[in-house]
mmCIF file of C-alpha atoms and ligand atoms in Angstrom:
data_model
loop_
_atom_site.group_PDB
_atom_site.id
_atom_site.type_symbol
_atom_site.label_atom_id
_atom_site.label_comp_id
_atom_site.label_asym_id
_atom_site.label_seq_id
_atom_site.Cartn_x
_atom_site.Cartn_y
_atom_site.Cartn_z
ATOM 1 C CA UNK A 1 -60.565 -51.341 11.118
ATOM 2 C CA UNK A 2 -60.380 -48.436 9.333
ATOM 3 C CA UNK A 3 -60.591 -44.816 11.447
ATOM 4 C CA UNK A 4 -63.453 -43.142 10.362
ATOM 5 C CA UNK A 5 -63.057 -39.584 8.911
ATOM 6 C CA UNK A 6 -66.791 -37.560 9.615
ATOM 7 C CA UNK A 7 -66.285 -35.767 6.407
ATOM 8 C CA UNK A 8 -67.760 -38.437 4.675
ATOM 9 C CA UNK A 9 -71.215 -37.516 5.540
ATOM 10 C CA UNK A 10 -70.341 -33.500 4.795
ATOM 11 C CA UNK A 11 -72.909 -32.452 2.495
ATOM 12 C CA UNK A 12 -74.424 -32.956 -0.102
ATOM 13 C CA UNK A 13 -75.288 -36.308 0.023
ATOM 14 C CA UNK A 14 -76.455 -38.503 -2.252
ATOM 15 C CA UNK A 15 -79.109 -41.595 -1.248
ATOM 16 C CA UNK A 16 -77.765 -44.017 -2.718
ATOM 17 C CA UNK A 17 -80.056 -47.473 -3.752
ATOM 18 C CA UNK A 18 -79.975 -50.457 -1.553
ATOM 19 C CA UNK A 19 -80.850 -53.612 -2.231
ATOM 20 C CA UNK A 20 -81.499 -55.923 0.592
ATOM 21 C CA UNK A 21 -84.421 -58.731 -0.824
ATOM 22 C CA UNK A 22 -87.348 -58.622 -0.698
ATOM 23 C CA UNK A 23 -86.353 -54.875 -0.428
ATOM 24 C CA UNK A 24 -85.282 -52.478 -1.732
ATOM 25 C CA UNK A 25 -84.603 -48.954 -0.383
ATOM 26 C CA UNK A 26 -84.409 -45.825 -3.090
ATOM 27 C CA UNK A 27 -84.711 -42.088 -2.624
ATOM 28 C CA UNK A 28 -87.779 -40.345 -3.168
ATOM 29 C CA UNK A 29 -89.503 -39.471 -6.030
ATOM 30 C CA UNK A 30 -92.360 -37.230 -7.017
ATOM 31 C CA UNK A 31 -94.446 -40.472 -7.438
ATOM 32 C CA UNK A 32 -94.310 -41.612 -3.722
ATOM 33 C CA UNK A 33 -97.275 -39.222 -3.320
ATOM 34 C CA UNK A 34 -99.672 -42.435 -2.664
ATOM 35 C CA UNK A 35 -97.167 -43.337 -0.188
ATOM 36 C CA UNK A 36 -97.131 -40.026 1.729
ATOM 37 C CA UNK A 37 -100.946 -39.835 1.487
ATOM 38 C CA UNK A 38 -101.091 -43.340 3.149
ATOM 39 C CA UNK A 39 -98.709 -42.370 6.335
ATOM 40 C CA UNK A 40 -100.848 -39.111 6.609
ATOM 41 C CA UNK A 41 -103.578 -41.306 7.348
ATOM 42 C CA UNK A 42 -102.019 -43.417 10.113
ATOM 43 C CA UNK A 43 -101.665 -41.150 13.340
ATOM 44 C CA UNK A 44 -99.037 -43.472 14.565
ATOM 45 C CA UNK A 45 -97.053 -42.541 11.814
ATOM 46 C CA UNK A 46 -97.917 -38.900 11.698
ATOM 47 C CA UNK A 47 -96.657 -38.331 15.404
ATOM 48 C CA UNK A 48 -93.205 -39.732 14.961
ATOM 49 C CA UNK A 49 -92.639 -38.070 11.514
ATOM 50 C CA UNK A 50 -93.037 -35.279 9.789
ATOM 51 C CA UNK A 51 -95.657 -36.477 7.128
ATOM 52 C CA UNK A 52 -98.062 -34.230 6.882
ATOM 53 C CA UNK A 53 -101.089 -34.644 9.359
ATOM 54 C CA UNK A 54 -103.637 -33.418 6.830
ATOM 55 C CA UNK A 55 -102.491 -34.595 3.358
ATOM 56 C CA UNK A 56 -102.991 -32.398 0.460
ATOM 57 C CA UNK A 57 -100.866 -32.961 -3.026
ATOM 58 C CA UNK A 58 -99.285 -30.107 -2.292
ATOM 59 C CA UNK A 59 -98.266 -30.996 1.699
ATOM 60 C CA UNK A 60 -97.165 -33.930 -0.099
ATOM 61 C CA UNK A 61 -95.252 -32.866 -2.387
ATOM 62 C CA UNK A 62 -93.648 -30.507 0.186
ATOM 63 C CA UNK A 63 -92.629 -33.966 2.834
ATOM 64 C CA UNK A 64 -90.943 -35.340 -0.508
ATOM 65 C CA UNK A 65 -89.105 -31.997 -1.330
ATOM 66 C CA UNK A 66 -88.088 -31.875 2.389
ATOM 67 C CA UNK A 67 -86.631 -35.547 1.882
ATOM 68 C CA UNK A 68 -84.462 -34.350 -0.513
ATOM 69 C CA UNK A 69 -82.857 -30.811 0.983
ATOM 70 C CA UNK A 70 -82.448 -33.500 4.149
ATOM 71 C CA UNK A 71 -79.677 -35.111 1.615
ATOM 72 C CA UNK A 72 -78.280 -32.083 0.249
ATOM 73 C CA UNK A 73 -78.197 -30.333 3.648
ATOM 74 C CA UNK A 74 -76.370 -32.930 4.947
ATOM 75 C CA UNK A 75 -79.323 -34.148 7.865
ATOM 76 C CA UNK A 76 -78.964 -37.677 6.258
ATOM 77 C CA UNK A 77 -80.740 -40.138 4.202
ATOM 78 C CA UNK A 78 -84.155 -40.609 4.042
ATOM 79 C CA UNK A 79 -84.998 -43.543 1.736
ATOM 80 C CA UNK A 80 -88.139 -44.915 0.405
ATOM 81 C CA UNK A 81 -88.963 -48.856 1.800
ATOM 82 C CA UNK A 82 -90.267 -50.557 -1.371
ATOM 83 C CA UNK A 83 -90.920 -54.616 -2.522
ATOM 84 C CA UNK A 84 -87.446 -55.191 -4.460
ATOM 85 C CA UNK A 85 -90.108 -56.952 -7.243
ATOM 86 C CA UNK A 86 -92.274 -53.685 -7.137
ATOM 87 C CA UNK A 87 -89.699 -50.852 -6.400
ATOM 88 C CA UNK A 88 -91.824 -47.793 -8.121
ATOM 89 C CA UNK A 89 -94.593 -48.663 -5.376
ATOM 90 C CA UNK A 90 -93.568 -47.288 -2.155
ATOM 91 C CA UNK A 91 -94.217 -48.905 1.270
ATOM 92 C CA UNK A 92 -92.312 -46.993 3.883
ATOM 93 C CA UNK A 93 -89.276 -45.413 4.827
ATOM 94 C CA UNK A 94 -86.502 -45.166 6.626
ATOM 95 C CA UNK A 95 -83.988 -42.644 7.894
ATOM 96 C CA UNK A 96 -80.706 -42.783 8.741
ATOM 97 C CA UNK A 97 -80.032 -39.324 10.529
ATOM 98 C CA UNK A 98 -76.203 -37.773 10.944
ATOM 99 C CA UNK A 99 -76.751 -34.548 12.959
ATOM 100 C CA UNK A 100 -73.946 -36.331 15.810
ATOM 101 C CA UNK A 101 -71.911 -37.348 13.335
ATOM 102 C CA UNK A 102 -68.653 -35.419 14.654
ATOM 103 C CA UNK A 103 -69.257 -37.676 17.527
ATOM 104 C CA UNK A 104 -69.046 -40.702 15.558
ATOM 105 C CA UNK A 105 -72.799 -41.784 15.716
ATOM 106 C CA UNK A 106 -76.099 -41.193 13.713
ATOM 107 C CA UNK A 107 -79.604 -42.740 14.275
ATOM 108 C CA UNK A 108 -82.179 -44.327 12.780
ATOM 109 C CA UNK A 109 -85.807 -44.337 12.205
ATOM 110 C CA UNK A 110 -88.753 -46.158 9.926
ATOM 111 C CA UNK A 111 -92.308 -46.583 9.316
ATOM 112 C CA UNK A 112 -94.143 -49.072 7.123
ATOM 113 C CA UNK A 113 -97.555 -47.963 6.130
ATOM 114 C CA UNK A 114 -100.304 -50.671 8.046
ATOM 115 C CA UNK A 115 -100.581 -52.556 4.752
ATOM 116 C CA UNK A 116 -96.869 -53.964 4.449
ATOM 117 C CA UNK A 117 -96.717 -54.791 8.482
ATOM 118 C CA UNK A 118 -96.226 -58.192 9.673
ATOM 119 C CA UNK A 119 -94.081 -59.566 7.302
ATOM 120 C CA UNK A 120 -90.766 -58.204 8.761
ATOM 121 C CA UNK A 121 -90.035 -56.023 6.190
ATOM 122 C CA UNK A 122 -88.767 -53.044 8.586
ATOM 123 C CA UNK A 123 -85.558 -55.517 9.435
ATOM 124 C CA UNK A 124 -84.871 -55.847 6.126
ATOM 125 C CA UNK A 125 -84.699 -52.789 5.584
ATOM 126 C CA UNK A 126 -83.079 -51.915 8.867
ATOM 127 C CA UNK A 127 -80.392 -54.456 7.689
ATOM 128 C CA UNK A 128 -79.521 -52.782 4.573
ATOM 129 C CA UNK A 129 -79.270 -49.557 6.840
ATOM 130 C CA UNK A 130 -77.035 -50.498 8.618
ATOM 131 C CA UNK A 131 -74.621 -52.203 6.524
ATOM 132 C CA UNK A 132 -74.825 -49.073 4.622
ATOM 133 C CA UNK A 133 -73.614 -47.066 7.565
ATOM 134 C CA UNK A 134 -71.354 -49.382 8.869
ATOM 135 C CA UNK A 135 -70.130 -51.126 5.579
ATOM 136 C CA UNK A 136 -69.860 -48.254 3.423
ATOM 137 C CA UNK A 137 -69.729 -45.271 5.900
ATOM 138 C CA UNK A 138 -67.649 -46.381 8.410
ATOM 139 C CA UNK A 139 -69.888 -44.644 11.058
ATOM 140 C CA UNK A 140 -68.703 -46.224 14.716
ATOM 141 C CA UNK A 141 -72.048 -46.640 16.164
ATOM 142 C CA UNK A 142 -75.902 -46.303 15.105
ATOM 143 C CA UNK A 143 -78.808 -46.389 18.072
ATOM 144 C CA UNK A 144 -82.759 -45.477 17.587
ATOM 145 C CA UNK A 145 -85.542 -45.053 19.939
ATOM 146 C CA UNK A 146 -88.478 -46.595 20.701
ATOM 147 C CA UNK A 147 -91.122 -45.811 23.228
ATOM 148 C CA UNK A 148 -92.027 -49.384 24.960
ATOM 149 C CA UNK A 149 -94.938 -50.412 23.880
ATOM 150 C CA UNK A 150 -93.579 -50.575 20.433
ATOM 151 C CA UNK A 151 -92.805 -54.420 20.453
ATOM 152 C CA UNK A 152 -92.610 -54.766 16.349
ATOM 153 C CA UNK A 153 -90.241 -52.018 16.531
ATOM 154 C CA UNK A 154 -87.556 -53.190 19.257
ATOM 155 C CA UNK A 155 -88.229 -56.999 18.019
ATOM 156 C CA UNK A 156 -87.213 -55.563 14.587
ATOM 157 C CA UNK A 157 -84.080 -53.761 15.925
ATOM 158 C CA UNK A 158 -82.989 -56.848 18.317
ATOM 159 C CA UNK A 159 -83.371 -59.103 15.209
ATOM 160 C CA UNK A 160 -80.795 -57.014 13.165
ATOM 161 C CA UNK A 161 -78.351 -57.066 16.418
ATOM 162 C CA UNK A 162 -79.188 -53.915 18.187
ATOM 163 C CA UNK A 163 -78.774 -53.999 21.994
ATOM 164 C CA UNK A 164 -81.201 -52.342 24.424
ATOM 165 C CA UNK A 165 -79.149 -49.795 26.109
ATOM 166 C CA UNK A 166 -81.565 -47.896 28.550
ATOM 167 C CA UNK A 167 -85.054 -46.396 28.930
ATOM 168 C CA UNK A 168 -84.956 -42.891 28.538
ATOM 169 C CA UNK A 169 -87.486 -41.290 30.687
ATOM 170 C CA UNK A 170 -89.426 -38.170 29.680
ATOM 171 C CA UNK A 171 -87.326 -38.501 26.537
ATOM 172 C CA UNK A 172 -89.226 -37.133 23.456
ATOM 173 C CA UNK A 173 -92.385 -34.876 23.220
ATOM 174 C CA UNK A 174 -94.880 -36.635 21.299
ATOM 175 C CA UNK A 175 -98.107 -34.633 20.689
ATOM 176 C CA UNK A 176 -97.428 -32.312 23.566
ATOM 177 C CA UNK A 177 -96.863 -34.629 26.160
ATOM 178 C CA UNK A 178 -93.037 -36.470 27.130
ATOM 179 C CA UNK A 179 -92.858 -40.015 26.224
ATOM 180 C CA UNK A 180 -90.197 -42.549 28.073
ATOM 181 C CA UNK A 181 -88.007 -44.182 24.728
ATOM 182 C CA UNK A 182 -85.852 -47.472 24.833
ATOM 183 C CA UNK A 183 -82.709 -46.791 23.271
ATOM 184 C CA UNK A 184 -81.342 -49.693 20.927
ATOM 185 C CA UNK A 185 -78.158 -49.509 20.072
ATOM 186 C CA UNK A 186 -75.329 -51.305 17.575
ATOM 187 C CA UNK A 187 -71.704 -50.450 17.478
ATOM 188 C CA UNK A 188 -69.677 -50.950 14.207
ATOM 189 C CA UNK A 189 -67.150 -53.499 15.872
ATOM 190 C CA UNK A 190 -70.210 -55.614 16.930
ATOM 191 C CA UNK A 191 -71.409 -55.704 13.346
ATOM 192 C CA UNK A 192 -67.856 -56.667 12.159
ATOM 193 C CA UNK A 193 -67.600 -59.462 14.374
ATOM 194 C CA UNK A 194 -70.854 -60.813 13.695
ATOM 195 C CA UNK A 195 -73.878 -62.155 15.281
ATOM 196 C CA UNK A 196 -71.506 -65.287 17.058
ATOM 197 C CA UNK A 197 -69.527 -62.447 18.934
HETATM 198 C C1 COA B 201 -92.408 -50.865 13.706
HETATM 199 C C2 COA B 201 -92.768 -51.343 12.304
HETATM 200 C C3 COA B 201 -91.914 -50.597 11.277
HETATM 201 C C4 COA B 201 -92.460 -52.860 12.222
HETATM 202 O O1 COA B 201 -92.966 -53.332 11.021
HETATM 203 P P1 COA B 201 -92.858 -54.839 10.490
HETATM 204 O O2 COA B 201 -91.557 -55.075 9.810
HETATM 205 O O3 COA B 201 -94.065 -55.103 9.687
HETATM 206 O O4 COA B 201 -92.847 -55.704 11.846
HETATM 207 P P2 COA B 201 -93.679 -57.030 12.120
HETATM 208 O O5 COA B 201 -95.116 -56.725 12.318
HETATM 209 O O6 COA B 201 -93.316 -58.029 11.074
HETATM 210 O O7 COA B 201 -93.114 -57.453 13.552
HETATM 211 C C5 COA B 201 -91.733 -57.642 13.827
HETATM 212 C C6 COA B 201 -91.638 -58.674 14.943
HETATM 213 O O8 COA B 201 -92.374 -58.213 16.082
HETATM 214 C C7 COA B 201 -93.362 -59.172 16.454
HETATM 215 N N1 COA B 201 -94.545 -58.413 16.904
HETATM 216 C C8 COA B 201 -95.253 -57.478 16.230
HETATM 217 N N2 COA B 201 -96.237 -57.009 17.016
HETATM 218 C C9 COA B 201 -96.157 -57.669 18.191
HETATM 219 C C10 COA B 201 -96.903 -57.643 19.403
HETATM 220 N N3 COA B 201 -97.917 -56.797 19.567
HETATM 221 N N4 COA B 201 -96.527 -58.459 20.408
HETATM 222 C C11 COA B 201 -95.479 -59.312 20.275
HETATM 223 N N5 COA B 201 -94.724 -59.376 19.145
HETATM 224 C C12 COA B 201 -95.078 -58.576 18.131
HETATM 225 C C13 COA B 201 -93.635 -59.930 15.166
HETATM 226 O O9 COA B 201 -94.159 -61.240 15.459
HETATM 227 C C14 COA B 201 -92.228 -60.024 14.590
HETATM 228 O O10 COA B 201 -91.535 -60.986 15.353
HETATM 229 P P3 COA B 201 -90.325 -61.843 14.766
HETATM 230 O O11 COA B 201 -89.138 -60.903 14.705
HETATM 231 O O12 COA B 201 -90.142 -62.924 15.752
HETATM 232 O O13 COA B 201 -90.758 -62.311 13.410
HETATM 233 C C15 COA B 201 -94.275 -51.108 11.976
HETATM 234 O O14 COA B 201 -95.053 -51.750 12.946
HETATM 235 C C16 COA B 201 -94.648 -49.625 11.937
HETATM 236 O O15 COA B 201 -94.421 -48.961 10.932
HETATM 237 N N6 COA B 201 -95.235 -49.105 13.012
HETATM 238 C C17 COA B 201 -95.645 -47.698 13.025
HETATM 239 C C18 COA B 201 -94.464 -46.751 13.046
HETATM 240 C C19 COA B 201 -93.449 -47.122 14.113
HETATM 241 O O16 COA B 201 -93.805 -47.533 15.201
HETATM 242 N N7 COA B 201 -92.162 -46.955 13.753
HETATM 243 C C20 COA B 201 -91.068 -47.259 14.661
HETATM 244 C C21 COA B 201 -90.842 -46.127 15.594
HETATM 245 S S1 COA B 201 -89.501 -46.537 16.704
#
């Protein structure tokens, strides 16, 4: 296996396209306003992201801007979660975060506005994610958190090959108050070997 050199995430970086049918993950664009507008309305959503929490065209236009210095700052990728048949119309997204990257591991994180649940698409697009980070960025190990009541969220990282490592207790401050997480976690020699391993 090749050693992996951080310096491949220095910035800027670019988000690249993935395709993973039926998805397809892109940066964002100044049309994903419907999109943003969408998540604002879910307070699910709103609480683990940093959509706005009252949309206005020009809130959303800021979240999208945001998306973009993330990239050129070097925070990581934030990518839009689209139908690969329907790519301009957005349907989530998902982040894949490098702020531990000296220590060889980055996270992840997504959100599917209510209309696209239930048909898996978050693994999917969780899968091309990781291959991403593991295939083409050689970064050792990826983990995200989920608070645990979030079954379609840990059944979607289990089903990609993520572990559950611990629960976290007291682990992230959601609207004011500290929230126990289950961390999920996949190492790149895992995801070499395969789901037999
Ligand atoms: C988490 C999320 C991205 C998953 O979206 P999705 O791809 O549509 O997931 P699905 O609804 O298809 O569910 C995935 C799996 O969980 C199962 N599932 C969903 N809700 C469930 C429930 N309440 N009880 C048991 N199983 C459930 C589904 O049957 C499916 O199982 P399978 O893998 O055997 O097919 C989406 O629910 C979401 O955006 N939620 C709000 C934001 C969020 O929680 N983000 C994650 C933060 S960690």
């Amino acid at each position: 296996m090749k050693a992996f050199d951080p310096q491949i995430c220095a910035p800027p970086l670019r988000v690249p396209r993935l395709t993973r049918p039926p998805v397809v993950l892109r940066p964002f664009a100044g049309t994903d306003l419907a999109l943003v507008r969408q998540a604002s309305a879910d307070p699910l959503i709103a609480s683990i992201s940093s959509v706005p929490r009252s949309y206005t065209d020009d809130a959303g236009r800021a979240f999208i801007e945001r998306q973009h210095r993330r990239a050129v700052e070097g925070d990581g990728f934030s990518f839009v979660i689209a139908a690969d048949g329907e790519p301009q119309t957005g349907l989530g997204s998902i982040g894949l975060w490098v702020h531990e990257i000296e220590n060889g591991r980055a996270s992840v994180g997504y959100w599917l506005v209510d209309t696209a649940r239930g048909r898996g698409l978050a693994a999917h697009a969780l899968e091309a994610v990781t291959t991403f980070a593991f295939g083409d960025l050689g970064i050792p190990r990826l983990h995200l958190f989920v608070e645990p009541w979030n079954v379609a969220s840990a059944r979607t990282a289990l089903s990609v090959g993520f572990c559950h490592e611990a629960t976290l207790r007291g682990w992230e401050r959601i609207d004011g108050t500290q929230h126990d997480c289950d961390c999920f976690a996949l190492l790149r020699q895992e995801w070499q070997r395969g789901p037999a391993a």
